[in-house]
Coordinates of C-alpha atoms and ligand atoms in Angstrom, one line a residue:
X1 CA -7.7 8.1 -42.2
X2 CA -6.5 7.9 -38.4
X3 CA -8.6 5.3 -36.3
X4 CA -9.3 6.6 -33.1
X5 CA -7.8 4.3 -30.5
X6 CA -9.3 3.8 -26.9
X7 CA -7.7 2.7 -23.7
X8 CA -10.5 1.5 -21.2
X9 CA -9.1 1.4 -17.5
X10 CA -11.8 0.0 -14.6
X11 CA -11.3 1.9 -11.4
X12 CA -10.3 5.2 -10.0
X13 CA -8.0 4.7 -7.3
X14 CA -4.6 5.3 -7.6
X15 CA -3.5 2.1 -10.1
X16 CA -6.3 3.1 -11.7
X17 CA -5.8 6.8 -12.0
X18 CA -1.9 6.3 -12.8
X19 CA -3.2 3.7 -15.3
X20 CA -5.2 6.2 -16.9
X21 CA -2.1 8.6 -17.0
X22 CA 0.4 6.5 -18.8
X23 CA -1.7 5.3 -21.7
X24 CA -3.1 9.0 -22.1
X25 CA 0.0 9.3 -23.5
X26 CA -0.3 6.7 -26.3
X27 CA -4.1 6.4 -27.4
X28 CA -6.5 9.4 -28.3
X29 CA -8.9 8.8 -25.4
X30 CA -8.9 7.0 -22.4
X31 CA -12.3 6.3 -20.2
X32 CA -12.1 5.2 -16.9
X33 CA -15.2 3.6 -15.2
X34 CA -15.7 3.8 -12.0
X35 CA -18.7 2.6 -9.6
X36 CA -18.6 5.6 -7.4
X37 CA -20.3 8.7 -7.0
X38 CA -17.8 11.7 -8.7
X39 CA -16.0 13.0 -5.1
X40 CA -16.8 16.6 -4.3
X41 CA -13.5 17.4 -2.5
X42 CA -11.0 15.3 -0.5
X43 CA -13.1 12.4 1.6
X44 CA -13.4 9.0 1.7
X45 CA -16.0 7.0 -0.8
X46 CA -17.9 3.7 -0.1
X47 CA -15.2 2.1 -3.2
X48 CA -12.4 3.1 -1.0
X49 CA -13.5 1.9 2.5
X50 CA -9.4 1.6 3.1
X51 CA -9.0 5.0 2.6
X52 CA -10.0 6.2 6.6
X53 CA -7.2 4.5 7.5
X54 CA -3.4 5.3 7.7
X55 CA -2.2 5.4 4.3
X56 CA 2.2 5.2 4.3
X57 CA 2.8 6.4 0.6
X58 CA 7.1 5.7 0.7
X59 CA 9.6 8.0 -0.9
X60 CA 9.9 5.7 -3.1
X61 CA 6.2 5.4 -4.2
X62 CA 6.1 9.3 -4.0
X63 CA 9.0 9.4 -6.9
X64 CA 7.1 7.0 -9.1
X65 CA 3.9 9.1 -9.0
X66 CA 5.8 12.1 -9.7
X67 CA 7.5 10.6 -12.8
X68 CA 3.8 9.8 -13.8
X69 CA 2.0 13.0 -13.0
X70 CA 4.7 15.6 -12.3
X71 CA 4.1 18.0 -9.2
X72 CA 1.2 15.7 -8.0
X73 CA 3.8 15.4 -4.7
X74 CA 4.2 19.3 -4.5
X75 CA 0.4 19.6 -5.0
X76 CA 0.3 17.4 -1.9
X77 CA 2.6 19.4 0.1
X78 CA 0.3 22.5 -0.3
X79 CA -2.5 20.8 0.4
X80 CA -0.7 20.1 4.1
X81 CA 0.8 16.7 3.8
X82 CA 4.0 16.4 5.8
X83 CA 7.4 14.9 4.4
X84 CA 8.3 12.6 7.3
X85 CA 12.0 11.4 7.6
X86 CA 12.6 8.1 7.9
X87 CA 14.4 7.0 10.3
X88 CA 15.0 10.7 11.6
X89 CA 11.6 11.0 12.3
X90 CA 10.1 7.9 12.8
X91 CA 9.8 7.3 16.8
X92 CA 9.4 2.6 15.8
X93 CA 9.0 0.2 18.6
X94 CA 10.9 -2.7 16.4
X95 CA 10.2 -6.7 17.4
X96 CA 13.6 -6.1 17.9
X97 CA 13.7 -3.0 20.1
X98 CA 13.7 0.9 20.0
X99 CA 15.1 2.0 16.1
X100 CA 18.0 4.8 17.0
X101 CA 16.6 7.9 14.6
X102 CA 19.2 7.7 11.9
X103 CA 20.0 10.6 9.6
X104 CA 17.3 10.2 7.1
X105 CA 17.8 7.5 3.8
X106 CA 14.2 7.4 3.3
X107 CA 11.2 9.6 3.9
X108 CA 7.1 9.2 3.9
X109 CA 4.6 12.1 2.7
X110 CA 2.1 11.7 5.4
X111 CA -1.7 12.9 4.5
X112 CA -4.9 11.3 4.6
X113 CA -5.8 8.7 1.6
X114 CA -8.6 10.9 0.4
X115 CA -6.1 14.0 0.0
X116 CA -3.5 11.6 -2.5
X117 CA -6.5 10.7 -4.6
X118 CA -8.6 13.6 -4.7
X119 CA -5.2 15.1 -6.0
X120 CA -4.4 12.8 -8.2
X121 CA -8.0 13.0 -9.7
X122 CA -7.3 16.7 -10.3
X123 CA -4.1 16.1 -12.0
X124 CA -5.9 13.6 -14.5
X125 CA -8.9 15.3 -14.8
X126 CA -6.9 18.6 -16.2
X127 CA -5.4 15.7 -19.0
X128 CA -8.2 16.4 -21.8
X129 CA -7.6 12.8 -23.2
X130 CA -9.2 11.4 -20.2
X131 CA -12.8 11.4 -19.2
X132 CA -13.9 9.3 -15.8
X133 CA -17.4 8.0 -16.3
X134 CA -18.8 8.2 -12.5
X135 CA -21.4 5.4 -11.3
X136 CA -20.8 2.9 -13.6
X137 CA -19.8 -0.6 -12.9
X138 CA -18.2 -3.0 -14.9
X139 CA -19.8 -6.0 -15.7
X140 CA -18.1 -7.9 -18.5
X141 CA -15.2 -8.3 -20.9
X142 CA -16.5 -7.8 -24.6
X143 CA -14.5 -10.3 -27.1
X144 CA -12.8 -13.8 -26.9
X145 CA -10.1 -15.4 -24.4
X146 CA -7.7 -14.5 -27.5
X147 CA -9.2 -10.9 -28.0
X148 CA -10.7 -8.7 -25.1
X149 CA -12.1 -6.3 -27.4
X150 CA -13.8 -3.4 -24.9
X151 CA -16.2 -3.9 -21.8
X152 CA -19.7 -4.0 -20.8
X153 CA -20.6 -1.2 -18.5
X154 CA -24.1 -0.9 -16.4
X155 CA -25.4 2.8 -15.4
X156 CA -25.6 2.6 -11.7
X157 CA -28.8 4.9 -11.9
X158 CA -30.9 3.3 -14.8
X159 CA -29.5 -0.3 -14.6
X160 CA -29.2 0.0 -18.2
X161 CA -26.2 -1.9 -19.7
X162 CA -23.8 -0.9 -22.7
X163 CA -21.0 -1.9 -24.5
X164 CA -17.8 0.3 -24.7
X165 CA -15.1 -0.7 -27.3
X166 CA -11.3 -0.4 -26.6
X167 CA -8.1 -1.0 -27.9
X168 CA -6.7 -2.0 -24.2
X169 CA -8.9 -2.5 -20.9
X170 CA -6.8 -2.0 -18.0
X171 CA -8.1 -3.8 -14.8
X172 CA -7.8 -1.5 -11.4
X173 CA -10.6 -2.9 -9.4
X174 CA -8.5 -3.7 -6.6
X175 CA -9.4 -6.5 -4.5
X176 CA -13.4 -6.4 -5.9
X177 CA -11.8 -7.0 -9.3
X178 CA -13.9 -10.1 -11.0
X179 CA -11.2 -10.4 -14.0
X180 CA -10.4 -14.0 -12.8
X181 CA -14.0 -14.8 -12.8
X182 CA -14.9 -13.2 -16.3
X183 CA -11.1 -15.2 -17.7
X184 CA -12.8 -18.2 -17.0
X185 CA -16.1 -17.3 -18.3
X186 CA -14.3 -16.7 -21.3
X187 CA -12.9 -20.3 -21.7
X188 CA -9.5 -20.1 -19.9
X189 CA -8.8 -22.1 -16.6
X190 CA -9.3 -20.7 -13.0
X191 CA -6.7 -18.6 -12.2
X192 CA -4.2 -19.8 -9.2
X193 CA -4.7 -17.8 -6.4
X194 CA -2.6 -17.6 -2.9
X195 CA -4.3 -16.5 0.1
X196 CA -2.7 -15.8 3.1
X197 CA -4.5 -14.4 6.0
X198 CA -3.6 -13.5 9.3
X199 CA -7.0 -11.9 10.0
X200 CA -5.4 -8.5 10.8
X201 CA -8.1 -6.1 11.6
X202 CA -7.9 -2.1 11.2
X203 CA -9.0 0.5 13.5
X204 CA -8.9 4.3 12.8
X205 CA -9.7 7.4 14.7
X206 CA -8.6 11.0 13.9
X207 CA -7.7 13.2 16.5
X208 CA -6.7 17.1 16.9
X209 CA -2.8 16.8 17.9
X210 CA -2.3 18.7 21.1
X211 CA -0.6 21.8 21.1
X212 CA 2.7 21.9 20.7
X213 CA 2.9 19.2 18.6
X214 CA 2.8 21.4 15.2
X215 CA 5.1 21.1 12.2
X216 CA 7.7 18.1 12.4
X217 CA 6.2 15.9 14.9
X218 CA 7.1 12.2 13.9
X219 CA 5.4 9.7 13.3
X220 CA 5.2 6.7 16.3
X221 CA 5.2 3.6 15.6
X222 CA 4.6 0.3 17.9
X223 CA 5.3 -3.1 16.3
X224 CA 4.5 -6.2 17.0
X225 CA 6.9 -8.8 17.7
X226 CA 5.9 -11.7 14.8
X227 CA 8.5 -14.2 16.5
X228 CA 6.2 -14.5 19.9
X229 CA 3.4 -17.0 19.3
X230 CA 0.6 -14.7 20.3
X231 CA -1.8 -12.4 17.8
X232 CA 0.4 -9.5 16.4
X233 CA -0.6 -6.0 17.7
X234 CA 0.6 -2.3 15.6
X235 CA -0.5 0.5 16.4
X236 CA 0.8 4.1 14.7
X237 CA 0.1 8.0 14.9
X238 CA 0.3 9.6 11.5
X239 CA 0.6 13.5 11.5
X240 CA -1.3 14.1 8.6
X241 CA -2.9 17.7 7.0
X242 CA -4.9 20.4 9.3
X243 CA -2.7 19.3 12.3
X244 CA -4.4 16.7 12.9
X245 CA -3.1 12.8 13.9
X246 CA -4.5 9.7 11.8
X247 CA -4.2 6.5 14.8
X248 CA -4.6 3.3 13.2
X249 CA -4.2 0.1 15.9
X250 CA -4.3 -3.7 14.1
X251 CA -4.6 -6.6 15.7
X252 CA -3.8 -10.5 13.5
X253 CA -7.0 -13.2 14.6
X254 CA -7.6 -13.1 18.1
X255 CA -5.7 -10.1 19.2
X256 CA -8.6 -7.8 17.0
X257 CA -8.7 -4.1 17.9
X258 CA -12.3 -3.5 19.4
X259 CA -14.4 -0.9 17.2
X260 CA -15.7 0.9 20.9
X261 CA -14.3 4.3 20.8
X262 CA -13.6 4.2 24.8
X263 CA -11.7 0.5 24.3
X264 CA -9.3 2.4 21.5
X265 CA -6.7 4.1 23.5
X266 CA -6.6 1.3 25.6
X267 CA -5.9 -1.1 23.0
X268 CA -2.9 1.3 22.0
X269 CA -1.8 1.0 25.7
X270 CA -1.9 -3.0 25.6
X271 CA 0.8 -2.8 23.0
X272 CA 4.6 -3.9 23.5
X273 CA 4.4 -0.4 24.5
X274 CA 1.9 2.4 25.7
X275 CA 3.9 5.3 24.0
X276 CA 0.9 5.8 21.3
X277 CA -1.5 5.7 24.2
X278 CA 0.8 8.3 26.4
X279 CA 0.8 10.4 23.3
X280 CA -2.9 10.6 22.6
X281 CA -3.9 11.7 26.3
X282 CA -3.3 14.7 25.3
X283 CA -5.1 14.9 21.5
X284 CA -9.1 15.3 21.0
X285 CA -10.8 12.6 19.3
X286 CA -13.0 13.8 16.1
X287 CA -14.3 11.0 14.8
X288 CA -15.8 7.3 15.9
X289 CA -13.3 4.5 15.5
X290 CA -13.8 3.0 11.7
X291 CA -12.5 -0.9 11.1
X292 CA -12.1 -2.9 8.6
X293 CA -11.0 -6.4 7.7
X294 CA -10.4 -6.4 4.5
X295 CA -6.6 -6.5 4.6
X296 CA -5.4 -10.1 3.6
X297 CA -2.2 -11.3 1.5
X298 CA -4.4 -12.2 -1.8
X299 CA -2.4 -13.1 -5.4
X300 CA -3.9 -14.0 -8.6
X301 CA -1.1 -15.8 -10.9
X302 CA -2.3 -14.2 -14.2
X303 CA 0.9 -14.8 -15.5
X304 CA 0.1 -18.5 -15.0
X305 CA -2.7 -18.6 -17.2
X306 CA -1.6 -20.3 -20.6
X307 CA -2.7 -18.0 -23.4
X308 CA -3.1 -14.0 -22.1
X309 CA -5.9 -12.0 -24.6
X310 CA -4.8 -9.6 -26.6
X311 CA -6.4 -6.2 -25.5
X312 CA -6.5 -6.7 -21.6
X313 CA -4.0 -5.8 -18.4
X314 CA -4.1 -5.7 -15.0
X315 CA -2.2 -3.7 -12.1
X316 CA -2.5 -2.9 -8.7
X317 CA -4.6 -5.0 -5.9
X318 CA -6.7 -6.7 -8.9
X319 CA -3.6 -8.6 -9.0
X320 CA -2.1 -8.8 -5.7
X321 CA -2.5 -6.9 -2.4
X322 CA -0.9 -7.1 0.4
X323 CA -1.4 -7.3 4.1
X324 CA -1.2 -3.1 4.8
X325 CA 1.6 -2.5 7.8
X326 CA 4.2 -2.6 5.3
X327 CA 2.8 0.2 3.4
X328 CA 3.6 -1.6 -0.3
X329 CA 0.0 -0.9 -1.9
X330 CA 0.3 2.6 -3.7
X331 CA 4.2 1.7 -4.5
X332 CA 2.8 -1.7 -6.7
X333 CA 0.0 0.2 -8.3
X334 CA 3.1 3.0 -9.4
X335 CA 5.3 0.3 -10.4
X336 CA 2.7 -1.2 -12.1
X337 CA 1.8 1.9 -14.0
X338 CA 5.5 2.9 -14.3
X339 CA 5.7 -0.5 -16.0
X340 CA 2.6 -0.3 -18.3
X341 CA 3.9 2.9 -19.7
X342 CA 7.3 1.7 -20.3
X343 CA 5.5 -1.5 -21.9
X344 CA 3.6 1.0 -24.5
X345 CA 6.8 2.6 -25.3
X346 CA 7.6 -0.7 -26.6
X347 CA 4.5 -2.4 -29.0
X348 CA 3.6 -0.8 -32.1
X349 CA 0.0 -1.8 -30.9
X350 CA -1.4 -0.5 -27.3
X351 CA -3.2 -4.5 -27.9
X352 CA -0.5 -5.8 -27.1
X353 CA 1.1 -4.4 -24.2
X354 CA -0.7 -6.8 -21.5
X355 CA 1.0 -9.9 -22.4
X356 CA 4.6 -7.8 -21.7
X357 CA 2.9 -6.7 -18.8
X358 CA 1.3 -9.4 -17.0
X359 CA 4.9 -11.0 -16.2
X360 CA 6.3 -8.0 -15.1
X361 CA 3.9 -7.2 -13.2
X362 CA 4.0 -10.6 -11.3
X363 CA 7.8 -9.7 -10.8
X364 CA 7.0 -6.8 -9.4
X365 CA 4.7 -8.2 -6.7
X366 CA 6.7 -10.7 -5.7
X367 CA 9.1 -8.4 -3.4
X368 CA 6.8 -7.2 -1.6
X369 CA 4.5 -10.1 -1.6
X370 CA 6.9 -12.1 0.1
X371 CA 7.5 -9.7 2.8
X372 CA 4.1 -9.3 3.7
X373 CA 3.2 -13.1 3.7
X374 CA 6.2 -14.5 5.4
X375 CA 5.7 -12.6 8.5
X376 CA 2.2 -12.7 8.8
X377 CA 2.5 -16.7 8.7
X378 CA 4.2 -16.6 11.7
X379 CA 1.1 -15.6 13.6
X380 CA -1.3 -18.0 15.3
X381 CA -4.2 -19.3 13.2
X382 CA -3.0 -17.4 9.7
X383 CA -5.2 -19.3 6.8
X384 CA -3.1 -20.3 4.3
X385 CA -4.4 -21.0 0.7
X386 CA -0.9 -21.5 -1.4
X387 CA 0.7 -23.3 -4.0
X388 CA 3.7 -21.5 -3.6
X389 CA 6.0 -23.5 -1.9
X390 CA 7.6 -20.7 -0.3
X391 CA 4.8 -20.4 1.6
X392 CA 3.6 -23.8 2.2
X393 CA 6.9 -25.6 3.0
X394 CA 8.7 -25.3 6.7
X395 CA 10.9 -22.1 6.6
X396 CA 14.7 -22.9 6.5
X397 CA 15.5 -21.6 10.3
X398 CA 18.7 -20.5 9.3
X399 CA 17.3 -18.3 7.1
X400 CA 14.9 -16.8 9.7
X401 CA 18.3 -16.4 11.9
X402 CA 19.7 -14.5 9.3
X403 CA 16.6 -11.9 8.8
X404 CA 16.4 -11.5 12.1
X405 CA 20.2 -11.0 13.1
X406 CA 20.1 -8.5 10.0
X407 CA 17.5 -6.3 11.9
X408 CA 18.3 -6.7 15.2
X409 CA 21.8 -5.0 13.9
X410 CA 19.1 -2.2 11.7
X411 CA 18.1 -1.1 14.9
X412 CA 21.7 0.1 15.8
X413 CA 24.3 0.6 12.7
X414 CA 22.9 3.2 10.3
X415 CA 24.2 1.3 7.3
X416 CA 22.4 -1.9 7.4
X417 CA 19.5 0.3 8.5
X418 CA 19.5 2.5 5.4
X419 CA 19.8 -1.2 3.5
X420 CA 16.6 -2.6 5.1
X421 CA 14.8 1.1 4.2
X422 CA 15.7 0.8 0.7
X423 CA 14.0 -2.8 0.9
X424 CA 11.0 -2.2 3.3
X425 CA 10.4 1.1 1.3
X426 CA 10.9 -1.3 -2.0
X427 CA 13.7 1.2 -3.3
X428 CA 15.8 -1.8 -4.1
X429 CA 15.9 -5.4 -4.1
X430 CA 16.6 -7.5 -0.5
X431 CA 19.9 -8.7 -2.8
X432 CA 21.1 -4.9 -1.6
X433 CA 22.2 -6.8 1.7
X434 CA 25.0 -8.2 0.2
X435 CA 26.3 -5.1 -0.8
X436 CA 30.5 -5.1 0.4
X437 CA 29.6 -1.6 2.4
X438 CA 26.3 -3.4 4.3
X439 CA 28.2 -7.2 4.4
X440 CA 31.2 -5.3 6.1
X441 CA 28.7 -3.3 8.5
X442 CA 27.3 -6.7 9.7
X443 CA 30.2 -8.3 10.2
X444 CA 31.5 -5.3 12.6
X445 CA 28.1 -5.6 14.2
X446 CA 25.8 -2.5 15.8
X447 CA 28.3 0.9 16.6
X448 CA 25.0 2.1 19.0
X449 CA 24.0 1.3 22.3
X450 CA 21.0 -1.2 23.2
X451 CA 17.9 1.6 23.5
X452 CA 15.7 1.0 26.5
X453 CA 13.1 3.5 26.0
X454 CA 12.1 5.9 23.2
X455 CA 14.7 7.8 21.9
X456 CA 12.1 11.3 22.1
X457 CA 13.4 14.9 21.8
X458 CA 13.1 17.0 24.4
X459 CA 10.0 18.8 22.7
X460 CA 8.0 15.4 22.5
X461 CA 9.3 14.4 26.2
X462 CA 7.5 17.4 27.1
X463 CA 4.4 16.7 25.1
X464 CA 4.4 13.3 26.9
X465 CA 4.7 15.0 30.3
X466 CA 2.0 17.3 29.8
X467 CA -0.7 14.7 28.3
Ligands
LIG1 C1 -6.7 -0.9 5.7 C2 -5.8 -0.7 4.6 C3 -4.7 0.1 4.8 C4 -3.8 0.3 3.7 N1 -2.6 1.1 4.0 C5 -1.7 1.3 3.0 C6 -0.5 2.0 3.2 O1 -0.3 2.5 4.3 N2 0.3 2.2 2.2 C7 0.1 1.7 0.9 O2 0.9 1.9 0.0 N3 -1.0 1.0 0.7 C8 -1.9 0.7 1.7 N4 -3.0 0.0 1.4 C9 -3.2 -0.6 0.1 C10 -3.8 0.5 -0.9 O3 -5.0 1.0 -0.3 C11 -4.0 -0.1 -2.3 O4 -2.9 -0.8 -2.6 C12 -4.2 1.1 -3.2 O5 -5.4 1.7 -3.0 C13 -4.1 0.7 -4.7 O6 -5.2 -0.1 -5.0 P1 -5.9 -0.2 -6.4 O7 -5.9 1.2 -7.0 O8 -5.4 -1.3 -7.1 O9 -7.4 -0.6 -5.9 P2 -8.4 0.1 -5.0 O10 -7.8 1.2 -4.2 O11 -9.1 -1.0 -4.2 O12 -9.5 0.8 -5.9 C14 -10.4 0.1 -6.8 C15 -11.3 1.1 -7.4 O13 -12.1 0.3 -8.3 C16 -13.5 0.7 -8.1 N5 -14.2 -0.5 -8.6 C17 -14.3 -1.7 -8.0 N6 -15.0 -2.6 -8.8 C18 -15.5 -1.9 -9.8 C19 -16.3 -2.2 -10.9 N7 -16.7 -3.4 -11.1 N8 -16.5 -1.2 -11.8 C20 -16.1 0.1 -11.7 N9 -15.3 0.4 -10.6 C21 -15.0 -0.5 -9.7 C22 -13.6 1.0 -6.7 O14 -14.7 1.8 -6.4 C23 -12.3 1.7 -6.5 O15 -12.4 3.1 -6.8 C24 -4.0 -0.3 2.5 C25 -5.1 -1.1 2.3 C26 -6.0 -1.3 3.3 C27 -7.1 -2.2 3.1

């Protein structure tokens, strides 16, 4: 007689829910366990305290979900999310000046957080192998530090506690995940972790956009400049669903957004420049300014541990997340869950997928792990808690001469532009740069003019003049 088999995954957010996805595929019945109260429709939950702020989901994310759930990204465009070209549409201050809008390479599907998961939870709720069991936490691992055998789960209502079997638990508790912890309950030594921290702080307000700024308004960007030893400052508008703008400003330690709602558009107008500011004169705040802090660089080497239990896996922010300007988050979990599906593809047993898994995964990470880190280390007072000597040791300057000739030139030759998209968006390795087309559009240097101010339409020129 068939055993039924049981995937376990902890979490609902998106690792979670494209977790929950792939091994649907490969086990009878898959639970997934989350803490929160079920949603009731698009919004933000107290599990999700990111998810007020600006959330970049890349092309190159979008395609991965796709492949996972097909039509989740159509679902999202009638829902009102807006497919943003990038660099077309994407007004960027640089550190290295104005960005001249390129034909499009890349492109960003720009909607509020609580719009990609509540359609994602509708995609996998419609999957009748999958059943989410609302307001439960985990607790515990069941089994051995050779054999995770299921999980303990506590009823957030009663308190009661239970055991769940599984053939695979899949960790998606994002940066609350306790898997390191409950690894070295279970005998194993503490897991390595690198911390880097540059203390960047969120802040988030949603506004009306003003009239006249309907259907293909960009998205504005302000950078900071990482090179400048001062705290780095961002700020972005996001056109997002119900013609509405999501503003997000960030601030590394000591250059902290305030959470005052009066204080927020003047933050945006202390940045290298006041475009965001200029813009949102003429938008309508409807909400309070929201912050949060919980954005540092934070790795777990799982793949460093020296035995892996049978039975257990991990994706997403459980195992590393990243500092958030880059937009890498939801593009991990996807590879991550791109990767766990490919891995059960491949083991006659769902068991023993995680050991496969865990050093993918920490390839994976490492792409974007390293872009994150080694920009926010150049910021006053970032906390650095690293073994990894490419974090720890003095940069090679030559190398920082190189990354930053290379996007200096992005700002103004569309082919070494369209290479840094496919690596910022992680579309394709940073080894794309030496690529004969992009080595030989380096060499020749930037074919466009300098830019000394925004490089605005005449529609948005007109929105500013107005505001
Ligand atoms: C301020 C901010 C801005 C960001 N902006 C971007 C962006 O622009 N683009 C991008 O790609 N990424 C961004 N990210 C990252 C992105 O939010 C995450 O990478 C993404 O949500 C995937 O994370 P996850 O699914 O692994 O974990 P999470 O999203 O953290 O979800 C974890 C889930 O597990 C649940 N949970 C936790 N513990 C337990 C438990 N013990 N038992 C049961 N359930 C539990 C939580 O309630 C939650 O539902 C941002 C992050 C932050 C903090």
């Amino acid at each position: 007689m068939h055993e039924i088999t049981r995937g376990v995954v902890l979490g609902t957010s998106i690792a979670g829910m494209l977790a929950a996805s792939a091994l649907a595929r490969h086990v009878d019945e898959v639970v997934v366990v989350e803490r929160d109260e079920a949603p009731t429709g698009p919004f933000s939950r107290k599990g999700l305290p990111q998810s007020w702020h600006v959330h970049q989901l890349w092309s190159s994310g979008a395609k991965l979900i796709d492949k996972l759930l097909p039509g989740t990204i159509n679902r999202l465009y009638q829902a009102g999310a807006n497919r943003i070209g990038v660099p077309q549409q994407h007004i960027t201050l640089t550190a290295f000046g104005w960005q001249h809008r390129f034909t499009e390479s890349q492109y960003m599907v720009c909607c509020s957080r609580p719009l990609i998961d509540w359609t994602i939870l509708q995609q996998i709720q419609a999957e009748p192998r999958i059943t989410v069991l609302w307001e439960h936490d985990a607790t515990g691992l069941l089994g051995t530090a050779d054999h995770v055998t299921g999980v303990i789960v506590r009823d957030m209502a009663t308190g009661a506690h239970r055991e769940m079997q599984a053939d695979l638990v899949v960790d998606a508790t994002g940066r609350a995940s306790q898997l390191a912890n409950w690894l070295t309950g279970m005998g194993l030594p503490p897991v390595e972790t690198d911390v880097v921290d540059s203390g960047i702080t969120y802040a988030t307000r949603l506004f009306r956009a003003p009239p006249g700024a309907g259907q293909g308004f960009p998205i504005v960007t302000v950078y900071a400049d990482y090179r400048v030893p001062r705290p780095g400052q961002n700020g972005t508008i996001f056109p997002i669903e119900n013609g509405n703008w999501l503003v997000t400003v960030s601030g590394t330690r000591g250059g902290e957004p305030p959470a005052d709602d009066h204080a927020f558009t003047e933050f945006a107008r202390g940045l290298r420049h006041p475009i965001v500011a200029d813009f949102l004169a003429g938008a309508e705040p409807l909400t309070s300014v929201r912050r949060t802090r919980s954005t540092s660089n934070r790795r777990l080497h799982f793949d460093k541990l020296p035995q892996w239990p049978r039975g257990l896996a991990a994706i997403g922010d459980a195992v590393a997340a990243f500092n958030p300007i880059f937009g890498h988050g939801i593009i991990a979990a996807a590879m991550g869950a791109t990767a766990l599906s490919e891995a059960l593809e491949r083991v006659s047993s769902v068991g023993d997928v995680g050991a496969l898994l865990v050093r993918k995964v920490a390839r994976i990470v490492d792409e974007p792990w390293l872009i994150a880190t080694s920009q926010d280390t150049c910021y006053p007072d970032c906390r650095i808690q690293a073994k990894d000597p490419r974090l720890t040791e003095k940069p090679d300057p030559r190398q920082q001469q190189l990354t930053d000739f290379v996007s200096e030139v992005a700002t103004r030759q569309p082919v070494v532009n369209n290479a840094l998209l496919r690596i910022t968006s992680l579309s394709a390795p940073s080894s794309c740069m030496q690529e004969p087309d992009v080595l030989a559009a380096l060499q020749a240097g930037p074919t466009h003019p300098r830019l000394t101010e925004p490089p605005l339409s005449t529609s948005e020129r007109m929105l500013l003049q107005r505001a």
